[in-house]
mmCIF file of C-alpha atoms in Angstrom:
data_model
loop_
_atom_site.group_PDB
_atom_site.id
_atom_site.type_symbol
_atom_site.label_atom_id
_atom_site.label_comp_id
_atom_site.label_asym_id
_atom_site.label_seq_id
_atom_site.Cartn_x
_atom_site.Cartn_y
_atom_site.Cartn_z
ATOM 1 C CA MET S 1 117.359 102.559 126.720
ATOM 2 C CA ASP S 2 115.615 106.121 126.580
ATOM 3 C CA GLU S 3 118.336 107.319 128.765
ATOM 4 C CA MET S 4 120.751 106.181 126.480
ATOM 5 C CA SER S 5 123.014 109.341 125.334
ATOM 6 C CA GLU S 6 123.257 110.229 121.554
ATOM 7 C CA ARG S 7 126.906 108.988 121.660
ATOM 8 C CA GLN S 8 125.711 105.787 123.481
ATOM 9 C CA LEU S 9 123.018 105.150 120.876
ATOM 10 C CA ARG S 10 125.483 105.665 118.035
ATOM 11 C CA ASN S 11 128.073 103.677 119.357
ATOM 12 C CA LEU S 12 125.678 100.698 119.641
ATOM 13 C CA LEU S 13 124.094 101.114 116.079
ATOM 14 C CA VAL S 14 127.748 101.068 114.873
ATOM 15 C CA ARG S 15 128.442 97.656 116.868
ATOM 16 C CA ALA S 16 125.239 96.184 115.452
ATOM 17 C CA ASN S 17 126.146 97.247 111.815
ATOM 18 C CA ARG S 18 129.707 95.953 112.195
ATOM 19 C CA ALA S 19 128.389 92.588 113.529
ATOM 20 C CA ILE S 20 125.630 92.314 110.663
ATOM 21 C CA ARG S 21 128.357 93.416 108.129
ATOM 22 C CA GLN S 22 130.592 90.293 108.918
ATOM 23 C CA ASP S 23 128.140 87.930 107.364
ATOM 24 C CA ARG S 24 128.709 89.439 103.870
ATOM 25 C CA PRO S 25 130.178 86.880 101.694
ATOM 26 C CA PRO S 26 133.480 88.505 100.601
ATOM 27 C CA PHE S 27 134.233 88.795 96.860
ATOM 28 C CA PRO S 28 136.509 86.029 95.731
ATOM 29 C CA GLU S 29 140.347 86.480 94.972
ATOM 30 C CA TYR S 30 139.496 85.781 91.367
ATOM 31 C CA THR S 31 137.383 88.782 90.969
ATOM 32 C CA ASN S 32 139.562 91.502 90.540
ATOM 33 C CA SER S 33 137.753 93.927 88.262
ATOM 34 C CA ARG S 34 134.361 94.287 86.644
ATOM 35 C CA LEU S 35 132.822 96.400 83.599
ATOM 36 C CA ARG S 36 129.509 97.606 83.363
ATOM 37 C CA THR S 37 128.392 99.742 80.622
ATOM 38 C CA TYR S 38 125.270 101.853 80.586
ATOM 39 C CA THR S 39 123.344 105.041 79.238
ATOM 40 C CA ALA S 40 123.795 108.317 81.172
ATOM 41 C CA ALA S 41 122.621 111.958 80.638
ATOM 42 C CA THR S 42 125.500 114.576 81.418
ATOM 43 C CA GLY S 43 126.183 117.945 81.218
ATOM 44 C CA HIS S 44 123.703 120.772 81.304
ATOM 45 C CA ALA S 45 122.598 119.721 77.706
ATOM 46 C CA ARG S 46 121.903 116.286 79.089
ATOM 47 C CA GLU S 47 123.707 114.391 76.150
ATOM 48 C CA THR S 48 123.171 110.798 76.298
ATOM 49 C CA VAL S 49 126.533 108.785 76.237
ATOM 50 C CA ARG S 50 127.548 105.334 76.984
ATOM 51 C CA MET S 51 129.393 105.188 80.409
ATOM 52 C CA TYR S 52 132.145 102.700 80.992
ATOM 53 C CA GLN S 53 131.881 101.865 84.500
ATOM 54 C CA PHE S 54 135.310 100.065 85.816
ATOM 55 C CA TRP S 55 134.910 98.261 89.492
ATOM 56 C CA PHE S 56 138.360 96.926 91.015
ATOM 57 C CA ARG S 57 138.536 94.950 94.173
ATOM 58 C CA THR S 58 139.849 96.458 97.287
ATOM 59 C CA ARG S 59 140.021 95.193 101.197
ATOM 60 C CA GLY S 60 136.830 97.276 101.172
ATOM 61 C CA CYS S 61 135.599 100.468 101.928
ATOM 62 C CA THR S 62 137.495 102.037 104.819
ATOM 63 C CA TYR S 63 134.569 103.526 106.590
ATOM 64 C CA ASP S 64 132.069 100.476 105.930
ATOM 65 C CA ARG S 65 134.883 98.424 107.809
ATOM 66 C CA ALA S 66 134.315 100.509 110.630
ATOM 67 C CA GLY S 67 130.641 100.317 110.350
ATOM 68 C CA GLN S 68 129.954 103.832 109.225
ATOM 69 C CA CYS S 69 127.360 103.327 106.838
ATOM 70 C CA SER S 70 124.165 101.724 107.584
ATOM 71 C CA MET S 71 122.746 101.130 104.198
ATOM 72 C CA CYS S 72 125.562 100.218 101.726
ATOM 73 C CA ASN S 73 126.492 96.535 101.048
ATOM 74 C CA TYR S 74 130.018 97.575 100.105
ATOM 75 C CA GLY S 75 132.025 94.504 98.908
ATOM 76 C CA ILE S 76 134.563 93.055 101.130
ATOM 77 C CA GLY S 77 137.479 90.869 100.446
ATOM 78 C CA PRO S 78 140.826 89.720 101.183
ATOM 79 C CA GLU S 79 143.797 91.970 100.745
ATOM 80 C CA ILE S 80 144.857 92.438 97.358
ATOM 81 C CA ASP S 81 147.841 92.123 95.055
ATOM 82 C CA PRO S 82 148.228 95.712 93.353
ATOM 83 C CA ARG S 83 149.730 94.164 90.136
ATOM 84 C CA ARG S 84 146.931 91.607 89.597
ATOM 85 C CA ILE S 85 144.237 94.563 90.064
ATOM 86 C CA VAL S 86 146.407 96.576 87.546
ATOM 87 C CA ARG S 87 146.760 93.864 85.078
ATOM 88 C CA SER S 88 143.111 93.384 85.317
ATOM 89 C CA VAL S 89 142.008 96.859 84.701
ATOM 90 C CA ARG S 90 144.078 97.215 81.911
ATOM 91 C CA ARG S 91 142.582 94.229 80.106
ATOM 92 C CA ARG S 92 139.188 95.708 80.449
ATOM 93 C CA LEU S 93 140.136 99.046 79.298
ATOM 94 C CA ALA S 94 141.219 97.293 75.988
ATOM 95 C CA GLU S 95 137.567 97.135 75.268
ATOM 96 C CA VAL S 96 137.076 100.825 75.651
ATOM 97 C CA PRO S 97 137.229 103.310 72.733
ATOM 98 C CA GLU S 98 139.170 106.184 72.953
ATOM 99 C CA GLY S 99 137.264 109.533 73.866
ATOM 100 C CA ALA S 100 134.838 107.309 75.963
ATOM 101 C CA HIS S 101 133.115 108.215 79.441
ATOM 102 C CA ILE S 102 134.854 105.958 81.959
ATOM 103 C CA TYR S 103 134.074 105.693 85.461
ATOM 104 C CA LEU S 104 136.653 104.101 87.931
ATOM 105 C CA SER S 105 135.441 102.961 91.517
ATOM 106 C CA PRO S 106 136.636 100.822 94.100
ATOM 107 C CA SER S 107 134.509 99.325 96.684
ATOM 108 C CA GLY S 108 134.645 102.743 98.376
ATOM 109 C CA SER S 109 136.767 105.866 97.826
ATOM 110 C CA LEU S 110 139.157 106.218 95.139
ATOM 111 C CA LEU S 111 141.035 108.714 96.763
ATOM 112 C CA ASP S 112 141.361 107.081 100.199
ATOM 113 C CA ASP S 113 144.978 106.018 100.415
ATOM 114 C CA LEU S 114 144.224 103.397 103.087
ATOM 115 C CA GLU S 115 141.771 101.624 100.334
ATOM 116 C CA VAL S 116 143.613 102.688 97.131
ATOM 117 C CA SER S 117 147.477 103.204 97.588
ATOM 118 C CA PRO S 118 148.599 106.362 96.097
ATOM 119 C CA GLY S 119 150.826 104.130 93.941
ATOM 120 C CA LEU S 120 148.233 101.930 92.572
ATOM 121 C CA ARG S 121 145.836 104.756 92.201
ATOM 122 C CA GLU S 122 148.380 106.439 89.783
ATOM 123 C CA GLN S 123 148.753 103.512 87.882
ATOM 124 C CA LEU S 124 145.172 102.953 87.048
ATOM 125 C CA LEU S 125 144.648 106.738 86.313
ATOM 126 C CA ARG S 126 147.794 106.523 83.603
ATOM 127 C CA GLN S 127 146.026 103.538 82.062
ATOM 128 C CA VAL S 128 142.703 105.414 81.776
ATOM 129 C CA ALA S 129 144.385 108.635 80.603
ATOM 130 C CA GLU S 130 145.733 106.185 77.575
ATOM 131 C CA ARG S 131 141.942 106.031 76.237
ATOM 132 C CA ARG S 132 141.693 109.824 76.139
ATOM 133 C CA PRO S 133 138.702 109.853 77.812
ATOM 134 C CA ALA S 134 136.144 112.743 77.415
ATOM 135 C CA LEU S 135 134.677 112.361 80.683
ATOM 136 C CA PHE S 136 136.279 110.788 83.974
ATOM 137 C CA ALA S 137 134.204 110.255 87.033
ATOM 138 C CA PHE S 138 134.872 109.026 90.581
ATOM 139 C CA GLU S 139 133.742 108.736 94.057
ATOM 140 C CA SER S 140 135.037 109.584 97.284
ATOM 141 C CA ARG S 141 134.160 110.258 100.783
ATOM 142 C CA PRO S 142 134.941 114.020 101.276
ATOM 143 C CA GLU S 143 137.422 113.309 104.184
ATOM 144 C CA VAL S 144 139.856 111.965 101.784
ATOM 145 C CA PHE S 145 139.743 114.985 99.457
ATOM 146 C CA THR S 146 142.931 116.948 98.992
ATOM 147 C CA GLU S 147 143.970 119.566 96.507
ATOM 148 C CA GLU S 148 147.156 117.729 95.948
ATOM 149 C CA LYS S 149 145.106 114.644 94.965
ATOM 150 C CA LEU S 150 142.996 116.596 92.620
ATOM 151 C CA ASP S 151 146.055 118.180 91.181
ATOM 152 C CA VAL S 152 147.356 114.561 90.355
ATOM 153 C CA LEU S 153 143.769 113.883 88.468
ATOM 154 C CA ARG S 154 144.167 117.129 86.482
ATOM 155 C CA THR S 155 147.826 116.432 85.493
ATOM 156 C CA LEU S 156 147.037 112.774 84.240
ATOM 157 C CA LEU S 157 143.778 113.798 82.530
ATOM 158 C CA PRO S 158 144.530 117.618 81.208
ATOM 159 C CA ASP S 159 141.860 117.441 78.595
ATOM 160 C CA THR S 160 139.375 115.557 80.106
ATOM 161 C CA GLN S 161 136.114 116.831 81.508
ATOM 162 C CA ILE S 162 136.259 115.442 85.370
ATOM 163 C CA VAL S 163 133.376 114.620 87.704
ATOM 164 C CA GLY S 164 133.695 113.938 91.605
ATOM 165 C CA GLN S 165 131.041 112.506 93.069
ATOM 166 C CA VAL S 166 130.767 112.957 97.292
ATOM 167 C CA GLY S 167 128.273 110.763 99.323
ATOM 168 C CA VAL S 168 126.668 113.783 101.247
ATOM 169 C CA GLU S 169 123.368 111.303 102.106
ATOM 170 C CA SER S 170 121.994 114.258 104.354
ATOM 171 C CA TRP S 171 122.815 117.674 104.842
ATOM 172 C CA ASN S 172 121.690 117.604 108.529
ATOM 173 C CA PRO S 173 124.756 116.512 110.821
ATOM 174 C CA GLU S 174 122.517 114.877 113.096
ATOM 175 C CA VAL S 175 120.621 112.655 110.580
ATOM 176 C CA ARG S 176 123.808 111.888 108.989
ATOM 177 C CA SER S 177 125.606 110.661 112.127
ATOM 178 C CA LEU S 178 122.793 108.735 113.521
ATOM 179 C CA CYS S 179 120.790 107.476 110.705
ATOM 180 C CA HIS S 180 123.629 107.082 108.265
ATOM 181 C CA LEU S 181 126.262 106.262 110.997
ATOM 182 C CA LYS S 182 128.567 109.011 109.296
ATOM 183 C CA PRO S 183 130.385 110.918 111.841
ATOM 184 C CA THR S 184 131.875 113.562 108.985
ATOM 185 C CA PRO S 185 132.257 117.214 109.969
ATOM 186 C CA GLN S 186 130.039 119.600 107.679
ATOM 187 C CA LYS S 187 133.129 121.442 107.050
ATOM 188 C CA ALA S 188 134.369 118.158 104.922
ATOM 189 C CA TYR S 189 131.383 118.538 102.642
ATOM 190 C CA LEU S 190 131.966 122.368 102.265
ATOM 191 C CA ASN S 191 135.787 122.090 101.517
ATOM 192 C CA ALA S 192 135.140 119.053 99.153
ATOM 193 C CA ALA S 193 132.716 121.184 97.142
ATOM 194 C CA ARG S 194 135.114 124.111 97.112
ATOM 195 C CA MET S 195 138.194 121.912 96.053
ATOM 196 C CA LEU S 196 136.265 120.633 93.141
ATOM 197 C CA GLN S 197 135.073 123.983 91.986
ATOM 198 C CA GLU S 198 138.700 125.485 92.101
ATOM 199 C CA ALA S 199 139.952 122.246 90.385
ATOM 200 C CA GLY S 200 137.608 122.962 87.434
ATOM 201 C CA PHE S 201 135.836 119.859 88.026
ATOM 202 C CA ALA S 202 132.289 119.148 88.183
ATOM 203 C CA SER S 203 130.687 117.759 91.476
ATOM 204 C CA ILE S 204 127.685 115.623 92.534
ATOM 205 C CA ALA S 205 126.156 115.255 95.823
ATOM 206 C CA ASN S 206 124.550 111.999 96.588
ATOM 207 C CA LEU S 207 121.851 112.452 98.646
ATOM 208 C CA THR S 208 119.426 109.541 100.152
ATOM 209 C CA LEU S 209 115.566 109.630 100.557
ATOM 210 C CA GLY S 210 114.417 107.382 103.251
ATOM 211 C CA ALA S 211 117.193 107.295 106.073
ATOM 212 C CA MET S 212 117.186 104.446 108.868
ATOM 213 C CA GLY S 213 114.893 105.955 111.775
ATOM 214 C CA LEU S 214 113.177 108.815 109.751
ATOM 215 C CA SER S 215 109.320 108.720 109.040
ATOM 216 C CA GLN S 216 108.387 109.067 105.638
ATOM 217 C CA LYS S 217 107.589 112.708 106.493
ATOM 218 C CA GLU S 218 110.810 113.464 108.026
ATOM 219 C CA ALA S 219 112.556 111.595 105.104
ATOM 220 C CA TYR S 220 110.975 113.753 102.240
ATOM 221 C CA ASP S 221 111.955 116.991 104.600
ATOM 222 C CA ASP S 222 115.391 115.697 105.046
ATOM 223 C CA THR S 223 116.161 115.430 101.110
ATOM 224 C CA LEU S 224 114.277 118.592 100.163
ATOM 225 C CA ALA S 225 116.419 120.441 102.563
ATOM 226 C CA GLY S 226 119.650 118.363 101.434
ATOM 227 C CA ILE S 227 118.876 119.305 97.955
ATOM 228 C CA ARG S 228 118.945 123.009 98.421
ATOM 229 C CA ASP S 229 121.601 123.032 100.933
ATOM 230 C CA ALA S 230 123.997 121.033 98.751
ATOM 231 C CA ARG S 231 122.995 123.240 96.057
ATOM 232 C CA ALA S 232 123.969 126.461 98.098
ATOM 233 C CA ALA S 233 127.304 125.186 98.789
ATOM 234 C CA GLY S 234 128.372 124.510 95.224
ATOM 235 C CA TYR S 235 127.621 120.907 94.039
ATOM 236 C CA THR S 236 126.888 120.878 90.343
ATOM 237 C CA THR S 237 124.595 118.155 90.705
ATOM 238 C CA GLN S 238 122.057 116.866 93.183
ATOM 239 C CA MET S 239 121.592 113.079 92.849
ATOM 240 C CA VAL S 240 118.983 111.573 94.816
ATOM 241 C CA PHE S 241 119.254 108.070 96.038
ATOM 242 C CA PRO S 242 115.899 106.336 97.307
ATOM 243 C CA LEU S 243 117.019 103.658 99.654
ATOM 244 C CA SER S 244 116.418 99.899 99.358
ATOM 245 C CA ALA S 245 116.506 97.367 102.209
ATOM 246 C CA LYS S 246 119.729 95.253 101.300
ATOM 247 C CA SER S 247 121.138 92.289 103.241
ATOM 248 C CA GLY S 248 124.141 92.637 105.100
ATOM 249 C CA THR S 249 123.487 96.147 106.304
ATOM 250 C CA LEU S 250 121.645 97.403 109.487
ATOM 251 C CA LEU S 251 118.964 99.148 107.374
ATOM 252 C CA GLY S 252 118.180 95.526 105.848
ATOM 253 C CA TRP S 253 118.395 94.146 109.405
ATOM 254 C CA ALA S 254 115.645 96.860 110.639
ATOM 255 C CA HIS S 255 113.554 96.189 107.512
ATOM 256 C CA GLU S 256 113.576 92.452 108.438
ATOM 257 C CA GLN S 257 112.544 93.700 112.059
ATOM 258 C CA GLY S 258 109.588 95.833 110.654
ATOM 259 C CA MET S 259 111.428 98.751 111.924
ATOM 260 C CA TRP S 260 111.707 100.426 108.555
ATOM 261 C CA GLU S 261 110.197 100.602 105.191
ATOM 262 C CA PRO S 262 111.556 102.158 101.898
ATOM 263 C CA PRO S 263 110.264 105.454 100.289
ATOM 264 C CA THR S 264 107.494 105.253 98.239
ATOM 265 C CA LEU S 265 108.195 105.976 94.341
ATOM 266 C CA TRP S 266 105.303 108.562 94.492
ATOM 267 C CA MET S 267 107.538 110.212 97.279
ATOM 268 C CA LEU S 268 110.427 110.315 94.916
ATOM 269 C CA VAL S 269 108.093 112.070 92.167
ATOM 270 C CA ARG S 270 106.767 114.672 94.504
ATOM 271 C CA LEU S 271 110.070 115.451 95.539
ATOM 272 C CA LEU S 272 111.564 115.928 92.252
ATOM 273 C CA ALA S 273 108.692 117.756 90.720
ATOM 274 C CA ARG S 274 108.683 120.420 93.431
ATOM 275 C CA THR S 275 112.571 120.813 93.173
ATOM 276 C CA ALA S 276 113.559 120.283 89.485
ATOM 277 C CA ASP S 277 112.989 123.701 88.276
ATOM 278 C CA ASP S 278 114.559 125.795 91.617
ATOM 279 C CA LYS S 279 117.475 126.705 89.470
ATOM 280 C CA ALA S 280 116.864 125.777 85.902
ATOM 281 C CA ARG S 281 116.425 128.576 83.261
ATOM 282 C CA ASP S 282 113.778 127.989 80.559
ATOM 283 C CA ASP S 283 116.398 126.643 77.773
ATOM 284 C CA GLU S 284 118.252 124.128 79.997
ATOM 285 C CA ALA S 285 117.871 120.945 82.137
ATOM 286 C CA GLY S 286 117.756 121.333 85.750
ATOM 287 C CA ASP S 287 120.616 119.985 87.997
ATOM 288 C CA LEU S 288 118.836 116.960 89.728
ATOM 289 C CA SER S 289 119.528 113.560 88.719
ATOM 290 C CA ILE S 290 118.632 110.114 90.073
ATOM 291 C CA SER S 291 119.585 106.639 90.922
ATOM 292 C CA TRP S 292 118.767 103.160 92.073
ATOM 293 C CA PHE S 293 115.094 103.808 91.941
ATOM 294 C CA ALA S 294 114.161 100.458 90.156
ATOM 295 C CA PRO S 295 116.948 97.881 91.788
ATOM 296 C CA VAL S 296 116.176 94.204 91.100
ATOM 297 C CA ILE S 297 114.938 92.201 94.171
ATOM 298 C CA ASP S 298 117.633 89.467 94.685
ATOM 299 C CA GLU S 299 119.779 88.087 97.564
ATOM 300 C CA VAL S 300 121.048 91.544 98.219
ATOM 301 C CA VAL S 301 118.060 94.055 97.691
ATOM 302 C CA ARG S 302 115.172 92.646 99.723
ATOM 303 C CA SER S 303 112.986 95.536 99.496
ATOM 304 C CA ARG S 304 112.834 98.729 97.086
ATOM 305 C CA PRO S 305 110.935 101.864 96.424
ATOM 306 C CA ASP S 306 107.619 100.710 94.940
ATOM 307 C CA GLY S 307 104.099 101.355 94.009
ATOM 308 C CA CYS S 308 101.891 98.852 93.005
ATOM 309 C CA ASP S 309 101.231 96.476 89.796
ATOM 310 C CA ARG S 310 99.352 99.092 88.051
ATOM 311 C CA CYS S 311 101.363 102.319 88.688
ATOM 312 C CA ARG S 312 104.847 101.029 88.715
ATOM 313 C CA PRO S 313 105.530 100.857 84.961
ATOM 314 C CA ALA S 314 103.969 104.202 84.614
ATOM 315 C CA VAL S 315 106.141 105.598 87.259
ATOM 316 C CA TYR S 316 109.230 103.932 86.118
ATOM 317 C CA GLU S 317 108.695 105.363 82.549
ATOM 318 C CA ALA S 318 108.066 108.871 83.763
ATOM 319 C CA LEU S 319 111.309 108.896 86.258
ATOM 320 C CA ASN S 320 113.465 107.539 83.127
ATOM 321 C CA GLU S 321 112.286 110.290 81.210
ATOM 322 C CA PHE S 322 113.087 112.563 84.005
ATOM 323 C CA ARG S 323 116.658 111.537 84.534
ATOM 324 C CA ASP S 324 117.244 112.201 80.785
ATOM 325 C CA TYR S 325 115.870 115.772 80.945
ATOM 326 C CA PRO S 326 115.395 116.783 84.652
ATOM 327 C CA ARG S 327 112.601 119.289 84.510
ATOM 328 C CA ALA S 328 109.281 119.278 86.228
ATOM 329 C CA GLU S 329 107.470 119.182 82.939
ATOM 330 C CA LYS S 330 108.358 115.526 82.679
ATOM 331 C CA LEU S 331 106.553 114.439 85.604
ATOM 332 C CA ALA S 332 103.158 116.567 84.917
ATOM 333 C CA GLU S 333 101.390 113.744 83.211
ATOM 334 C CA ILE S 334 102.417 111.220 85.993
ATOM 335 C CA ALA S 335 101.434 113.796 88.780
ATOM 336 C CA GLY S 336 97.702 113.458 87.522
ATOM 337 C CA TRP S 337 97.890 109.319 87.613
ATOM 338 C CA ASP S 338 94.359 108.123 89.082
ATOM 339 C CA GLY S 339 94.680 104.513 88.342
ATOM 340 C CA CYS S 340 95.211 103.582 91.789
ATOM 341 C CA ASP S 341 95.477 104.657 95.468
ATOM 342 C CA CYS S 342 99.257 104.743 95.622
ATOM 343 C CA PRO S 343 99.552 108.584 95.039
ATOM 344 C CA ARG S 344 96.797 109.078 97.750
ATOM 345 C CA ARG S 345 98.376 106.955 100.382
ATOM 346 C CA THR S 346 101.728 108.828 99.942
ATOM 347 C CA ALA S 347 100.082 112.163 100.368
ATOM 348 C CA GLU S 348 98.741 110.659 103.705
ATOM 349 C CA LEU S 349 102.137 109.791 104.866
ATOM 350 C CA LEU S 350 103.625 113.095 104.355
ATOM 351 C CA SER S 351 100.718 115.032 105.602
ATOM 352 C CA GLY S 352 100.629 116.666 108.843
ATOM 353 C CA ASP S 353 103.439 117.731 111.396
ATOM 354 C CA SER S 354 102.869 115.609 114.432
ATOM 355 C CA ASP S 355 105.610 114.887 117.080
ATOM 356 C CA ALA S 356 105.246 111.390 116.218
ATOM 357 C CA GLN S 357 106.253 111.968 112.617
ATOM 358 C CA ARG S 358 109.519 114.119 114.068
ATOM 359 C CA ASP S 359 110.883 111.578 116.490
ATOM 360 C CA PHE S 360 113.641 109.544 114.742
ATOM 361 C CA ARG S 361 115.709 109.323 117.838
ATOM 362 C CA SER S 362 113.016 107.289 119.485
ATOM 363 C CA ARG S 363 112.811 104.943 116.608
ATOM 364 C CA LEU S 364 116.753 104.579 116.356
ATOM 365 C CA ARG S 365 116.730 103.634 120.050
ATOM 366 C CA ARG S 366 113.959 100.951 119.442
ATOM 367 C CA ILE S 367 116.481 99.743 116.836
ATOM 368 C CA ALA S 368 119.131 99.576 119.139
ATOM 369 C CA ALA S 369 117.290 97.780 122.078
ATOM 370 C CA ARG S 370 116.042 95.418 119.353
ATOM 371 C CA TRP S 371 119.378 94.276 118.401
ATOM 372 C CA THR S 372 120.550 94.426 122.012
ATOM 373 C CA GLU S 373 117.793 92.206 123.195
ATOM 374 C CA LEU S 374 118.498 89.544 120.688
ATOM 375 C CA HIS S 375 122.202 89.674 120.624
ATOM 376 C CA MET S 376 123.147 90.401 124.179
ATOM 377 C CA SER S 377 124.999 87.065 124.378
ATOM 378 C CA ALA S 378 126.613 87.442 120.983
ATOM 379 C CA THR S 379 130.487 87.398 121.219
ATOM 380 C CA PRO S 380 131.838 91.089 121.057
ATOM 381 C CA VAL S 381 132.743 92.068 117.684
ATOM 382 C CA ALA S 382 136.316 92.947 116.903
ATOM 383 C CA SER S 383 137.566 96.288 116.023
ATOM 384 C CA PRO S 384 138.155 96.491 112.232
ATOM 385 C CA SER S 385 141.668 96.349 110.970
#
């Protein structure tokens, strides 16, 4: 296993991920769409608004189907009838007032023609346009961004603020390919940022904290660099996602095997405090945001970023205040917390710079070796259709 090339290592990890993915229960055919509402802080003024997030069923994320995502438990399901999806979303949109903030999301990428056909996408966008939204948000992999698709969005939503969200994960191509299993070339992320900027859209770079195989020190440094590099590339907002162990994913399986642990909440606090004010003027909020730092433990989320029972409520409160107005001052009080040992233990995890802390390839090889050992006699996984 130590003699394995990086290409062989990645191929084996992808194979394992596809095998694990097959055990996820599919969405039932009668679940065509869902509507979730939540509050969000938007723009430089961080105005608090109600967001209406629409999810609609597809055959599943194209890239996830190929095993190219080690940490996301994306929904999978049978092939869809576009007419049923359109009717379902239309009924739910009727609940939304005009001038609202709307987020439209399939299982993966809204702009991916293999997941969402151009005809279905246009029908859904026309329905959204009827609500005259103040803001429209969507997410897509950078490979599927084109100027033509963004032109369609602007034509259908001429007076709406549009936000495009991109799963950058890590700005380091090796980490992104081996740890996240996303082989996307760097140029795609640069082009997506450029196209969004030229179209007059805001952009969000999703950056993870705690990739598979990284030590806590490596994970911290990777996200720190990612925040600053995504900024330099022109993304409007850098959104940090501390990772959880989810069932039906290779990352979740590695956690079950004792080969990966989520980042600590205190690591997130330190990272945000260090980077929040990098580009902010005195009279405005910073360009950071955070999400999924407090998921509920359930049948999907098996382990999450955490502290202890003493510090967890205080850290959650501080992080929620930071999300509403991302400046370092919002974390000043929690930075002085002395009610438990969690901050000290995190500091110890992040101290030093030994070779053992910077050897993620060896950790990934051990994950691959463990899976091979346990599944050598397993039936080969079929290629994704």
